[in-house]
XYZ file of C-alpha atoms in Angstrom:
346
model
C 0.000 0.000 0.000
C 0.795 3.506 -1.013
C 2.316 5.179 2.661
C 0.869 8.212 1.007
C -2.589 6.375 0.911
C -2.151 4.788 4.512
C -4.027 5.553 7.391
C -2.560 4.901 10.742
C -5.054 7.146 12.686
C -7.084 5.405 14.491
C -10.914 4.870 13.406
C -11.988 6.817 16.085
C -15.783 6.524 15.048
C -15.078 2.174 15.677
C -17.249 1.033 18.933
C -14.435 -0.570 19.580
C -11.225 1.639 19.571
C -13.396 4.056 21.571
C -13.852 1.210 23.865
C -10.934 0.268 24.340
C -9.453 3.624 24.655
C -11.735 4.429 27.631
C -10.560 1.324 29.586
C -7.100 1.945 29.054
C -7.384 5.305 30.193
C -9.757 4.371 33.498
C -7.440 1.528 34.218
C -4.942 4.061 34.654
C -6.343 6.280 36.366
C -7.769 3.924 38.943
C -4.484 2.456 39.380
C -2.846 5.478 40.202
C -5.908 6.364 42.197
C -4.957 3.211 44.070
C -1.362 4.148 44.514
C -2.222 7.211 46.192
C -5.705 6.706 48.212
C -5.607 5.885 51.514
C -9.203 4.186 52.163
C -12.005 2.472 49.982
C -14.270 5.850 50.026
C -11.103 8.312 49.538
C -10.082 6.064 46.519
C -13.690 6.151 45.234
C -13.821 9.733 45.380
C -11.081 10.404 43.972
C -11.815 7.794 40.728
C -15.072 9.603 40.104
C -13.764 13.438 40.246
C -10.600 12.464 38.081
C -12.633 10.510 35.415
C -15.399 13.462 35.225
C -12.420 15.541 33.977
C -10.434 12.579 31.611
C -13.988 11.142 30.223
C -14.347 14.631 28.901
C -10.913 14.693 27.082
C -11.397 11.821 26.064
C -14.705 11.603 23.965
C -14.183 15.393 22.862
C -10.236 14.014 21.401
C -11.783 10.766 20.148
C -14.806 12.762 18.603
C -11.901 15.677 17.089
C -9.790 12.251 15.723
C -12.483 10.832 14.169
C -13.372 13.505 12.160
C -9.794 14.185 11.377
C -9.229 10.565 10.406
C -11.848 10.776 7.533
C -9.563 13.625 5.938
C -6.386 12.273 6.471
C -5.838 10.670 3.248
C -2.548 11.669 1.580
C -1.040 12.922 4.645
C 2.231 11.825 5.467
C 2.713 9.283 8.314
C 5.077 11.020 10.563
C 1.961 13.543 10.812
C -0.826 11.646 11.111
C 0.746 10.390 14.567
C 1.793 13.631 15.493
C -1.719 14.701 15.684
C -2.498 11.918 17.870
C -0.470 13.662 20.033
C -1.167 17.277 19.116
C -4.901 16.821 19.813
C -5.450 15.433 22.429
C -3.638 17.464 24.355
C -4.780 20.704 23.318
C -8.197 18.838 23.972
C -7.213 18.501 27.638
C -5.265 22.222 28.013
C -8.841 23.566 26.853
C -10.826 21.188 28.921
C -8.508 22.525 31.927
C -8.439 25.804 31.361
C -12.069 26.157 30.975
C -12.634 24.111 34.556
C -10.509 26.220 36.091
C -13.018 28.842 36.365
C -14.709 26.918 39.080
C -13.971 26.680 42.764
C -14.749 23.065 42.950
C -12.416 22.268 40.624
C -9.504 24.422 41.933
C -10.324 22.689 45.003
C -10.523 18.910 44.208
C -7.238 19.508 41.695
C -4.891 21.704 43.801
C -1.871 20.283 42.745
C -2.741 19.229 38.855
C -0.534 21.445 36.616
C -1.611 22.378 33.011
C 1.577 21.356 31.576
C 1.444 18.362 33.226
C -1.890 17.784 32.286
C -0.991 18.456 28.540
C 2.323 16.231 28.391
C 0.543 13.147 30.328
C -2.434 13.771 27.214
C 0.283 13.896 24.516
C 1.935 10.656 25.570
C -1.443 8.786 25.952
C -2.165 10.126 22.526
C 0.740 8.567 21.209
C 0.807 5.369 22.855
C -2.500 4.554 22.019
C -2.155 5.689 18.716
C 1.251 3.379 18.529
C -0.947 0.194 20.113
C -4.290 0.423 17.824
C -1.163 0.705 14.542
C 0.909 -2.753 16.088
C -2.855 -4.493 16.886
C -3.283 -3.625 13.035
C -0.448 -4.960 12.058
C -0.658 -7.901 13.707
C -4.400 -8.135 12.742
C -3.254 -7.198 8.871
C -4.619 -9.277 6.117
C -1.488 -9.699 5.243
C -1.066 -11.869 8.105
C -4.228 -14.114 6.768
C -3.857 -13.872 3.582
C -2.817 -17.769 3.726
C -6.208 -18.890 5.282
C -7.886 -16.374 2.656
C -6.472 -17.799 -0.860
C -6.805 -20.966 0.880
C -10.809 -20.505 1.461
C -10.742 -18.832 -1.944
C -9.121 -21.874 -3.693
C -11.679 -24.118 -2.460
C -14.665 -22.685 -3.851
C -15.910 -25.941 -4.481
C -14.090 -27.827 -7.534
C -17.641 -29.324 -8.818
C -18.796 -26.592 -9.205
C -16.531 -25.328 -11.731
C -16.753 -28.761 -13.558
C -20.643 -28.928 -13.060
C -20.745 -25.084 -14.298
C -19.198 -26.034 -17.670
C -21.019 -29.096 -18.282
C -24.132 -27.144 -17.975
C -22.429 -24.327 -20.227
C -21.472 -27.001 -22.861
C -25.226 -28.816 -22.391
C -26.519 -24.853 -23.879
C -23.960 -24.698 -27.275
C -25.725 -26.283 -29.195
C -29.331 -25.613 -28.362
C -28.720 -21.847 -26.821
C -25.320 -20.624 -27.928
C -26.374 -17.203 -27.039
C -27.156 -18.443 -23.351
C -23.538 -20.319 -22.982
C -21.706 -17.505 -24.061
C -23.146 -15.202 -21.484
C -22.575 -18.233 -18.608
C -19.011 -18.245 -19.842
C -18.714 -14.207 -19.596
C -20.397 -14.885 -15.831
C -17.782 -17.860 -15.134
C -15.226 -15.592 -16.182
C -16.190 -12.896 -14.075
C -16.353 -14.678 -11.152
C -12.927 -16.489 -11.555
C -11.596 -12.906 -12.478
C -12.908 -11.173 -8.871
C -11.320 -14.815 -7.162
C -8.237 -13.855 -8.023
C -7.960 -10.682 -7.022
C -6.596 -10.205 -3.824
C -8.330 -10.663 -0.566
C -7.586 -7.501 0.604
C -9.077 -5.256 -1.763
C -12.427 -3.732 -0.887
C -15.672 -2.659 -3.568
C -18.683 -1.614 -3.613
C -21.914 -3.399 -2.949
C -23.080 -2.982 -6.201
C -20.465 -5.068 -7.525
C -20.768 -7.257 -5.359
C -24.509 -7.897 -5.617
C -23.645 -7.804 -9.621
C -20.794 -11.215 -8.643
C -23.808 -12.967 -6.768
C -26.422 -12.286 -9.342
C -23.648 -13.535 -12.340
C -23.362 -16.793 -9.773
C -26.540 -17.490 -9.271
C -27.396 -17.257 -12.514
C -24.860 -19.870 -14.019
C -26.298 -22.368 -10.659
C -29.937 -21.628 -12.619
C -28.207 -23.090 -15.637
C -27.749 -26.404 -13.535
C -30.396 -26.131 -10.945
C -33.183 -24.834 -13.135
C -36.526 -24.291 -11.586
C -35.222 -25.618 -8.354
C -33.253 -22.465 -7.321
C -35.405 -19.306 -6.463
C -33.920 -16.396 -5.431
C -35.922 -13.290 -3.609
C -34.396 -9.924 -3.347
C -35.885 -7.544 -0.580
C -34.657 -4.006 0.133
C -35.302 -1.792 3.148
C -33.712 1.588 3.153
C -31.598 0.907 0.451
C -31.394 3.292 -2.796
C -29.064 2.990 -5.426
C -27.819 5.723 -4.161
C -26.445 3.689 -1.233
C -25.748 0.471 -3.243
C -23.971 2.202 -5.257
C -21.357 4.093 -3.051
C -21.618 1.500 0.295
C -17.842 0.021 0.529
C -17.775 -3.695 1.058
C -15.054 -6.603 1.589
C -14.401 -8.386 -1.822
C -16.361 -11.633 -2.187
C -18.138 -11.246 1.695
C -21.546 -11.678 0.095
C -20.834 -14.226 -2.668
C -19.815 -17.362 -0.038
C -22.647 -16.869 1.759
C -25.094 -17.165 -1.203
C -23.270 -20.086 -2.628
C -23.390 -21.802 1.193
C -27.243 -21.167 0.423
C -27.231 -22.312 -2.758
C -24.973 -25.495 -1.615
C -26.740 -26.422 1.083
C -30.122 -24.789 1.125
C -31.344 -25.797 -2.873
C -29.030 -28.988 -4.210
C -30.767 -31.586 -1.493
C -33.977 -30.878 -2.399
C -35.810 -32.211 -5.344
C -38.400 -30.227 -5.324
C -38.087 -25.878 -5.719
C -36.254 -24.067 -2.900
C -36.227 -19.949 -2.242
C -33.244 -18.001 -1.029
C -34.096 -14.942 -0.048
C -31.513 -12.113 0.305
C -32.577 -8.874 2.081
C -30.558 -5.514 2.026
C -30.831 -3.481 4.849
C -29.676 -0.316 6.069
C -30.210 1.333 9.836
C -28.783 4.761 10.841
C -25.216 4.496 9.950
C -25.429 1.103 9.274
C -25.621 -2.320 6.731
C -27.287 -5.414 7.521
C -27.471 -8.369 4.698
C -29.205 -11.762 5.400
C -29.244 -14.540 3.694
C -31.694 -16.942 4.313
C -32.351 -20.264 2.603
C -33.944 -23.892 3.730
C -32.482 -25.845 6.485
C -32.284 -29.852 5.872
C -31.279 -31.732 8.917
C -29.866 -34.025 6.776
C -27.243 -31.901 5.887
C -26.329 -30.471 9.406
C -23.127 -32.483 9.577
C -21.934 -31.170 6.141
C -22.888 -27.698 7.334
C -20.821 -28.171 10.181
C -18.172 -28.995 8.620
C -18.055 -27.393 5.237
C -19.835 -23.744 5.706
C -18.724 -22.877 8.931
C -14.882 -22.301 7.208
C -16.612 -19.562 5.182
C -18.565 -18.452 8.177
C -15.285 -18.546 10.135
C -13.222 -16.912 7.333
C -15.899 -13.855 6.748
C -15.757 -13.231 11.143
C -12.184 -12.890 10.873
C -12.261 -10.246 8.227
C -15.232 -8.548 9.460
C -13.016 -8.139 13.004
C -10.659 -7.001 11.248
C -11.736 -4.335 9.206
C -14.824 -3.046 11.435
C -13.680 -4.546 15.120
C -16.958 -4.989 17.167
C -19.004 -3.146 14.666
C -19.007 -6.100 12.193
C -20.496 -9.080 12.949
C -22.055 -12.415 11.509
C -24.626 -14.298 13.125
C -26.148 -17.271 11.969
C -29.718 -18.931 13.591
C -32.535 -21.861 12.384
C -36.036 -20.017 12.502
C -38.831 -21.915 11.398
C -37.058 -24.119 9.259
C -34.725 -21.352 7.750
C -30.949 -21.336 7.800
C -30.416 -17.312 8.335
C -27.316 -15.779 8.131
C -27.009 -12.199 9.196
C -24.297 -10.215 8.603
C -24.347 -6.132 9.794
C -21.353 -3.476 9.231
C -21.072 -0.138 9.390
C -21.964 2.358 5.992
C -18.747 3.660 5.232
C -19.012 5.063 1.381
C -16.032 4.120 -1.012
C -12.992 6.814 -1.003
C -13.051 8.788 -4.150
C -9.767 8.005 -6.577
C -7.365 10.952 -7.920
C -6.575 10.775 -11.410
């Protein structure tokens, strides 16, 4: 990746690094808190007056960061992490200054310095800003990029053979139809090769799914049935919502896999696009046989596995897959946060 294009900033909007930022701070505090209390009820005291003054410099830096980090493309590393540093402690300088025109807080702070105040803000700043970049690191799809091309290599090897033996079943009869399969296969082999990190949009990738599903109607026929159901979704939203590269695509071919091949008779997967405040929900739902809970087991749970994994890793807590039997229905349920693709300089 471009360094130019790189974003060590922390996402600052995530659930999770705001989490995690507050109990690293409060564990702090409460530790030095601790160090210095004498009794339970002076300790508590203490805790709660301190953290009235850090929560504050903390969600007003964290709220500052996050709308910094959406602007900080093309700016150089070294000063992306010096803001980490820069603002959140001119965050707490402010946050002092201003509560210094109250009694109370002269009182219950006597010996708290500003400059103190600002350095201990700065190097908080930094190390968190250092931790979230080495948890990213070590979290980087680099790092499972093995397990990725591995999942990706397995889409399952019948179905490319049983793909063109329904493609070759249609030259002769519906040339016209085979060719267009073939452009679909293509397609689809094309976006399996491209590499696991990249990200799109979900219009393309409803456009892979629909291209899939309709080379498994080639083979299936009247058995596969497929139900698309928006709520709060223009194209406006398709169009522009940024999505992992094939995230969608294993789950409909789990559906199609183990929802519509065991049956004989017609089966319906229905796929619903949702969207919520600020953000995504997609689930797939298709018929649950018990005779093929083993094979489920064994076989979809890699792709459910392999789709956690990068949903933790690019959204943290804010991505998640869940997967429940209701009424006879395998459901999958997938939510993420709206975050619209970056625009590209020619």
């Amino acid at each position: 990746m471009d360094p130019q294009q790189q974003i060590v900033i922390p996402d600052c909007c995530n659930l999770g690094v705001v989490c995690r930022t507050l109990i690293a701070v409060n564990a702090v505090l409460l530790a030095k808190t601790l160090l210095r209390g004498i009794d339970f009820s002076s300790v508590l005291m203490q805790f709660v007056e301190s953290s009235m003054l850090v929560e504050l410099a903390c969600f007003v830096s964290l709220f500052v960061l996050c709308g910094i980090g959406r602007l900080a493309y093309g700016l150089p590393l070294w000063a992306q992490r010096l803001l980490c540093a820069v603002v959140p402690a001119v965050v707490t300088g402010s946050v002092v200054l201003w509560m210094s025109r109250y009694d109370w807080f002269l009182h219950s702070f006597m010996d708290m310095s500003l400059v103190g105040a600002v350095l201990i803000a700065a190097f908080f700043g930094i190390a968190l800003q250092h931790y979230f970049e080495l948890r990213g690191r070590a979290f980087s799809p680099v790092l499972v990029e093995a397990r990725l091309q591995a999942l990706q290599a397995r889409i399952r090897p019948h179905f490319l053979f049983n793909s063109l033996n329904a493609v070759l079943s249609l030259i002769r009869t519906e040339p016209r139809r085979a060719e267009a399969a073939l452009e679909d296969l293509a397609d689809l082999i094309r976006v399996l090769m491209r590499d696991p990190r990249a990200m799109t949009t979900l219009e393309n990738e409803l456009q892979l799914c629909r291209q899939y599903l309709t080379i498994e109607n080639i083979r299936l026929g009247d058995r596969l049935k497929v139900q698309w159901e928006r709520e709060g979704m223009d194209d406006e939203v398709i169009s522009s919502a940024q999505i992992p590269t094939l995230l969608l695509q294993p789950l409909v071919e789990n559906a199609v896999h183990y929802g519509v091949q065991p049956s004989a008779s017609t089966s319906v997967i229905r796929i619903q696009l949702k969207r919520r405040l600020e953000r995504i929900e997609i689930v797939v739902t298709n018929p649950y046989h018990s005779q093929t809970g083993e094979a489920l087991s064994d076989g979809s749970q890699m792709a459910l596995k392999n789709i956690r994994e990068r949903l933790a890793l690019l959204y943290d807590v804010e991505g998640q897959l869940t997967t429940a039997i209701v009424a006879g229905q395998f459901e999958v349920r997938v939510r993420f946060p709206y975050m619209k693709t970056q625009p590209i300089d020619e």
